[in-house]
Short mmCIF file of C-alpha atoms in Angstrom, two decimals:
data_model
loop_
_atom_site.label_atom_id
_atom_site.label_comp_id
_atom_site.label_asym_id
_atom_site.label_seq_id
_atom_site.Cartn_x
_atom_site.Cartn_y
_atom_site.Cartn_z
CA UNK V 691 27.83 -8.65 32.67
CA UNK V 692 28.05 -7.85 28.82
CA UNK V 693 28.96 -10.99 26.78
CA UNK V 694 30.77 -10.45 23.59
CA UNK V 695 29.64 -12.84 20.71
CA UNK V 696 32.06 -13.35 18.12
CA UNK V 697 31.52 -15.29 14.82
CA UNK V 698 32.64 -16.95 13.04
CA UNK V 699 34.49 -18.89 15.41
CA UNK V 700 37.11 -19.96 12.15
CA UNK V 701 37.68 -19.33 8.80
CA UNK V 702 39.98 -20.43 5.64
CA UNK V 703 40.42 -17.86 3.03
CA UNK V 704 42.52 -17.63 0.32
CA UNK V 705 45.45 -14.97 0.39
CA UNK V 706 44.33 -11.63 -1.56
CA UNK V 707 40.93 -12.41 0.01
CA UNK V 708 38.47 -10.06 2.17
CA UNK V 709 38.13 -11.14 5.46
CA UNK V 710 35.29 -10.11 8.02
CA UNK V 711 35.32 -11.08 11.49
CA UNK V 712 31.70 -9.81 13.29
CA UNK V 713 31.21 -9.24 17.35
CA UNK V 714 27.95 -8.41 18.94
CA UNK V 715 27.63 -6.94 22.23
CA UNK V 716 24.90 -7.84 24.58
CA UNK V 717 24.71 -4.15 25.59
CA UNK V 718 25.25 -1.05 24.10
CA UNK V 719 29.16 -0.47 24.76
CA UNK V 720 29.48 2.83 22.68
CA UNK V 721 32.75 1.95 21.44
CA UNK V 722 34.72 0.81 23.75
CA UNK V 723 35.95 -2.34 21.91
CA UNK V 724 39.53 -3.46 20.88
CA UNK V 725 40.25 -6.02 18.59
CA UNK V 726 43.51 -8.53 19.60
CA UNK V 727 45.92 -10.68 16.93
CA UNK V 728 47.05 -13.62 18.89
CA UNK V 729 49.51 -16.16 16.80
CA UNK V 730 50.02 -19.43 17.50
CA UNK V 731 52.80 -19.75 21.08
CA UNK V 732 52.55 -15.29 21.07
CA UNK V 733 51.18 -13.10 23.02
CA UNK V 734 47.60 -11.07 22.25
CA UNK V 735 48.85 -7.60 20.21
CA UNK V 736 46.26 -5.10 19.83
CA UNK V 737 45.35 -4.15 16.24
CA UNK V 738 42.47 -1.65 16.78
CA UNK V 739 41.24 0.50 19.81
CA UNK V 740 37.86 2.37 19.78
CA UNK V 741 35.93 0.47 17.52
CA UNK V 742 37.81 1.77 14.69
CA UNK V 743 41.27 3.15 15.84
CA UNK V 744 43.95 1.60 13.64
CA UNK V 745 46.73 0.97 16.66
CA UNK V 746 50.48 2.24 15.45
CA UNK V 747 52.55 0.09 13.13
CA UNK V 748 49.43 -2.13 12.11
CA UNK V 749 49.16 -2.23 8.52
CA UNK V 750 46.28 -0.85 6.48
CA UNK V 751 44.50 -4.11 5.27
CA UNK V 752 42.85 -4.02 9.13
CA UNK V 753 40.18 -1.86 9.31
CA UNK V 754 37.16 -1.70 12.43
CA UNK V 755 33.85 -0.40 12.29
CA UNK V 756 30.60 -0.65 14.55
CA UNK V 757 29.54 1.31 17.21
CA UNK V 758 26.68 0.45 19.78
CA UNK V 759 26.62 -3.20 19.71
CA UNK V 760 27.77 -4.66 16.46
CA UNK V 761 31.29 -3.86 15.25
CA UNK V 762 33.33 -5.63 12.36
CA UNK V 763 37.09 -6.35 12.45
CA UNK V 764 38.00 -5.87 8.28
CA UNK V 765 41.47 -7.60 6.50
CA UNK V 766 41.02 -6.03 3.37
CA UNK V 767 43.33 -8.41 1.53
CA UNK V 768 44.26 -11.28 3.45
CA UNK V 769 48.29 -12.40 3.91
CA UNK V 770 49.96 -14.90 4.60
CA UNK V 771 51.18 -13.64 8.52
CA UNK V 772 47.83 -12.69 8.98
CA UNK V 773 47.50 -16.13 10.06
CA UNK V 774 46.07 -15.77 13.72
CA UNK V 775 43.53 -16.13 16.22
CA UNK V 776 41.27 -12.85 16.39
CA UNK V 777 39.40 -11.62 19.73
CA UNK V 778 37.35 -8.78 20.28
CA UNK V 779 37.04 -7.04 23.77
CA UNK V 780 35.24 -4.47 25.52
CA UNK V 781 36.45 -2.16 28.08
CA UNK V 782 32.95 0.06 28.66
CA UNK V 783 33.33 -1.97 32.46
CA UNK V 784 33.96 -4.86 34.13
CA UNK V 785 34.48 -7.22 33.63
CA UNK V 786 36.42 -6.93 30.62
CA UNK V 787 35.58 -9.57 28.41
CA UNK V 788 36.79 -11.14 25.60
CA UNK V 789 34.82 -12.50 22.01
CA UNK V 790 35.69 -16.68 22.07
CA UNK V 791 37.80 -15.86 19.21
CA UNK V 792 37.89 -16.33 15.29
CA UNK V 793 41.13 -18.27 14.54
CA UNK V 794 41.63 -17.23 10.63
CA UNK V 795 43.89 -19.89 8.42
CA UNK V 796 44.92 -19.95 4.73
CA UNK V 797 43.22 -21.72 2.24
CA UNK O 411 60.42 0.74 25.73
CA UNK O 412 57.38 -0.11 27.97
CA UNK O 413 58.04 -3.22 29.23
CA UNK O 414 56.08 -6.39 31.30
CA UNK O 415 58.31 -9.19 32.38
CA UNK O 416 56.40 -12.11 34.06
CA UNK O 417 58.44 -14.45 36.76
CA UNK O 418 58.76 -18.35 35.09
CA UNK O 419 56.51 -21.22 34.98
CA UNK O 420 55.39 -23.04 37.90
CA UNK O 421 54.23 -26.50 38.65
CA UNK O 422 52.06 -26.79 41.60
CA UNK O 423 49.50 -29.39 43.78
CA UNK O 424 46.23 -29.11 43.22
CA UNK O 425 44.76 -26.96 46.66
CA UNK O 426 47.80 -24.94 46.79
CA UNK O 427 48.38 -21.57 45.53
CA UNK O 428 50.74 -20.00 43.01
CA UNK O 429 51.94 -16.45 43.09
CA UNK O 430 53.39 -14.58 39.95
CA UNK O 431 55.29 -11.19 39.47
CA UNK O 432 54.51 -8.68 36.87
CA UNK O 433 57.75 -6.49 36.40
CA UNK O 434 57.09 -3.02 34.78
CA UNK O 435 59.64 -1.32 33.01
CA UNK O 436 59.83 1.71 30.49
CA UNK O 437 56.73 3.89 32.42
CA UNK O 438 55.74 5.32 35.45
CA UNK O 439 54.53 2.00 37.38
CA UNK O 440 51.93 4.01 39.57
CA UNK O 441 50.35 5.81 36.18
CA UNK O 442 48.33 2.83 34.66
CA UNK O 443 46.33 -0.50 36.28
CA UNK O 444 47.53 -3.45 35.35
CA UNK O 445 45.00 -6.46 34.33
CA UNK O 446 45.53 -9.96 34.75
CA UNK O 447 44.17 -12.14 32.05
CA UNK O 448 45.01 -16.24 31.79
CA UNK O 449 44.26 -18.63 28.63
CA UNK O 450 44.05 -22.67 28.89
CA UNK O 451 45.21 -24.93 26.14
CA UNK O 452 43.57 -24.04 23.19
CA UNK O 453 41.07 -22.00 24.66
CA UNK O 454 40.17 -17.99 24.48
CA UNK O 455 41.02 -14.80 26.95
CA UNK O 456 39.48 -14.95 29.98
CA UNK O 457 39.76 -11.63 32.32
CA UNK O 458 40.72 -12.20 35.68
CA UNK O 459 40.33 -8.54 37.17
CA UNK O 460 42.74 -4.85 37.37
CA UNK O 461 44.88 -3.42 40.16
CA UNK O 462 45.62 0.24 40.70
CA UNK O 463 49.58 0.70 41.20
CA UNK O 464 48.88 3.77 42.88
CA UNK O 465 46.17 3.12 45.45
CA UNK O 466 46.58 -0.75 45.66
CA UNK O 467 42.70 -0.81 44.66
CA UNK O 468 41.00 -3.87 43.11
CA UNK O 469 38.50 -5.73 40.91
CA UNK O 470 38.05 -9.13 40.60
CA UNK O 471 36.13 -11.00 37.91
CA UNK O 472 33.21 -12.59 40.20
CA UNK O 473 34.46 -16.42 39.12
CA UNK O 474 37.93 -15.37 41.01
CA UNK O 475 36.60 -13.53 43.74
CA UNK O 476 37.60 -15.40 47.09
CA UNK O 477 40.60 -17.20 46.27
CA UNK O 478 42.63 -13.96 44.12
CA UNK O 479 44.61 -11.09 45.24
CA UNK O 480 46.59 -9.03 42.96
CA UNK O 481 49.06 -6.58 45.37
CA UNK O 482 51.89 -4.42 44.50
CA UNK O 483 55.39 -3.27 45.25
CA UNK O 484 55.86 0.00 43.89
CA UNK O 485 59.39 -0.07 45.24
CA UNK O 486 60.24 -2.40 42.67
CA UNK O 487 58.06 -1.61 39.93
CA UNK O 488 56.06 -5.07 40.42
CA UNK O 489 52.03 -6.26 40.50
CA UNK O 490 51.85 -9.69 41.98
CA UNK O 491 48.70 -12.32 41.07
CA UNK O 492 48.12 -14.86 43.73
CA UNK O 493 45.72 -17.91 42.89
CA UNK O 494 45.16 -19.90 45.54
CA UNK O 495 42.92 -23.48 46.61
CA UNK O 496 44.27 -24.11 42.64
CA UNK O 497 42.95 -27.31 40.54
CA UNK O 498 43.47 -28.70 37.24
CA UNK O 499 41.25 -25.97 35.53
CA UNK O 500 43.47 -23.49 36.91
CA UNK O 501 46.54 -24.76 34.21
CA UNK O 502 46.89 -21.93 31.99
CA UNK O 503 49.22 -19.12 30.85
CA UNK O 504 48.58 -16.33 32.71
CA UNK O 505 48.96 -12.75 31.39
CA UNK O 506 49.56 -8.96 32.89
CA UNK O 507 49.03 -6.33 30.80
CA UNK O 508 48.52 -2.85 31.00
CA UNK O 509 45.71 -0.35 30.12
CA UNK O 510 46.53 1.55 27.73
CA UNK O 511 45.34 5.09 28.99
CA UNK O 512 44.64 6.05 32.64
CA UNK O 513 41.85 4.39 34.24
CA UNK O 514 41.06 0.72 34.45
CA UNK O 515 39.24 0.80 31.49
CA UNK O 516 41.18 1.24 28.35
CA UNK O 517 42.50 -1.04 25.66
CA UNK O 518 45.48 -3.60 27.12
CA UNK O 519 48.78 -2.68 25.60
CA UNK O 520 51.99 -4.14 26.37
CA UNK O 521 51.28 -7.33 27.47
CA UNK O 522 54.09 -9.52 29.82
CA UNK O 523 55.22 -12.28 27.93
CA UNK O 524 53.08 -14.82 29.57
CA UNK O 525 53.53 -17.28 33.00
CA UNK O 526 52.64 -21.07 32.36
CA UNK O 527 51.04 -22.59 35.83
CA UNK O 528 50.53 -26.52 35.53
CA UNK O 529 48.35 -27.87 38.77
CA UNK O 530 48.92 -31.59 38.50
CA UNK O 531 49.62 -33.97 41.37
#
């Protein structure tokens, strides 16, 4: 099974700052990853598809990039609603597993 | 709009089983597998395997395999998750979603709104 290493596992930033959220594949999954925003009592809304596929009506601070087995979920200027729990995912095969999460909070 | 609506929560005995609905809406039900994913208190996602609309056909995430089955009614637009021989570990929400593309393998988008099961005694 390919286990999906996220880190880290939380963060506090200050709003305006970068944020960089890494996962690392323990096999080569091309990129066949998708990166989830889960807030607090929500349900998981995917942000990015394909490694680097910005999904429709997410804004342009989230970025992905990686390919292989390292791939890097971007907030380019961090806000206020951006205040979340983050999981990666492959879907190469199953099972389908999930990163353990980065839960991001305001400084 | 592409819709999931899960049934409501449930309270059950430990050793007993639970069985949830997964309403689609919005799609053609028999186009795209639903996944079932569930998420304890605090904790991360945790994939509990896909079923096929169309064919009926299965995968199970090994931990689940044995006491799961995930069926259908296409009639009524509805996947089904069914957890039995259920213990405390087993209190969670738990998720349907639906792959994105066709094929089991795509990217989960919409997701249902979420079912909370509480196993206490």
């Amino acid at each position: 099974d390919i286990q999906m290493t996220q880190s880290p596992s939380s963060l506090s930033a200050s709003v305006g700052d970068r944020v960089t959220i890494t996962c690392r594949a323990s096999q080569y999954i091309n990129n066949y990853l998708a990166w989830y925003q889960q807030k607090a009592g929500r349900v998981p809304k995917v942000l990015i598809f394909g490694a680097s596929t910005l999904q429709s009506g997410v804004p342009s601070r989230f970025s992905g990039s990686g390919s292989g087995t390292d791939f890097t979920l971007t907030i380019s200027s961090l806000q206020p609603e951006d205040v979340a729990t983050y999981y990666c995912q492959t879907y190469k095969n199953a099972p389908l597993t999930f990163g353990g999460g980065t839960k991001v909070e305001i400084k | 709009q592409v819709q999931l609506v899960q049934s409501g929560a449930e309270v059950k005995k430990p050793g007993a089983s639970v069985k949830i609905s997964c309403r689609a809406s919005g799609y053609t039900f028999t186009g795209y597998h639903i996944h079932w994913v569930r998420q304890a208190r605090g904790q991360g996602l945790e994939w509990m395997g896909w079923l096929a609309p169309n064919s009926g056909g299965t995968n199970y995430a090994q931990k689940f395999r044995g006491r799961v089955a995930m069926t259908r009614d296409k009639s009524f637009a509805t996947a089904y998750l069914e957890l039995g021989s259920l213990t405390s570990d087993d209190t969670a929400i738990y998720f349907c979603a639906r792959a994105k593309g066709s094929g089991a393998y795509n990217w989960f988008d919409p997701w249902g709104q979420g079912t909370l099961v509480t196993v206490s005694s």
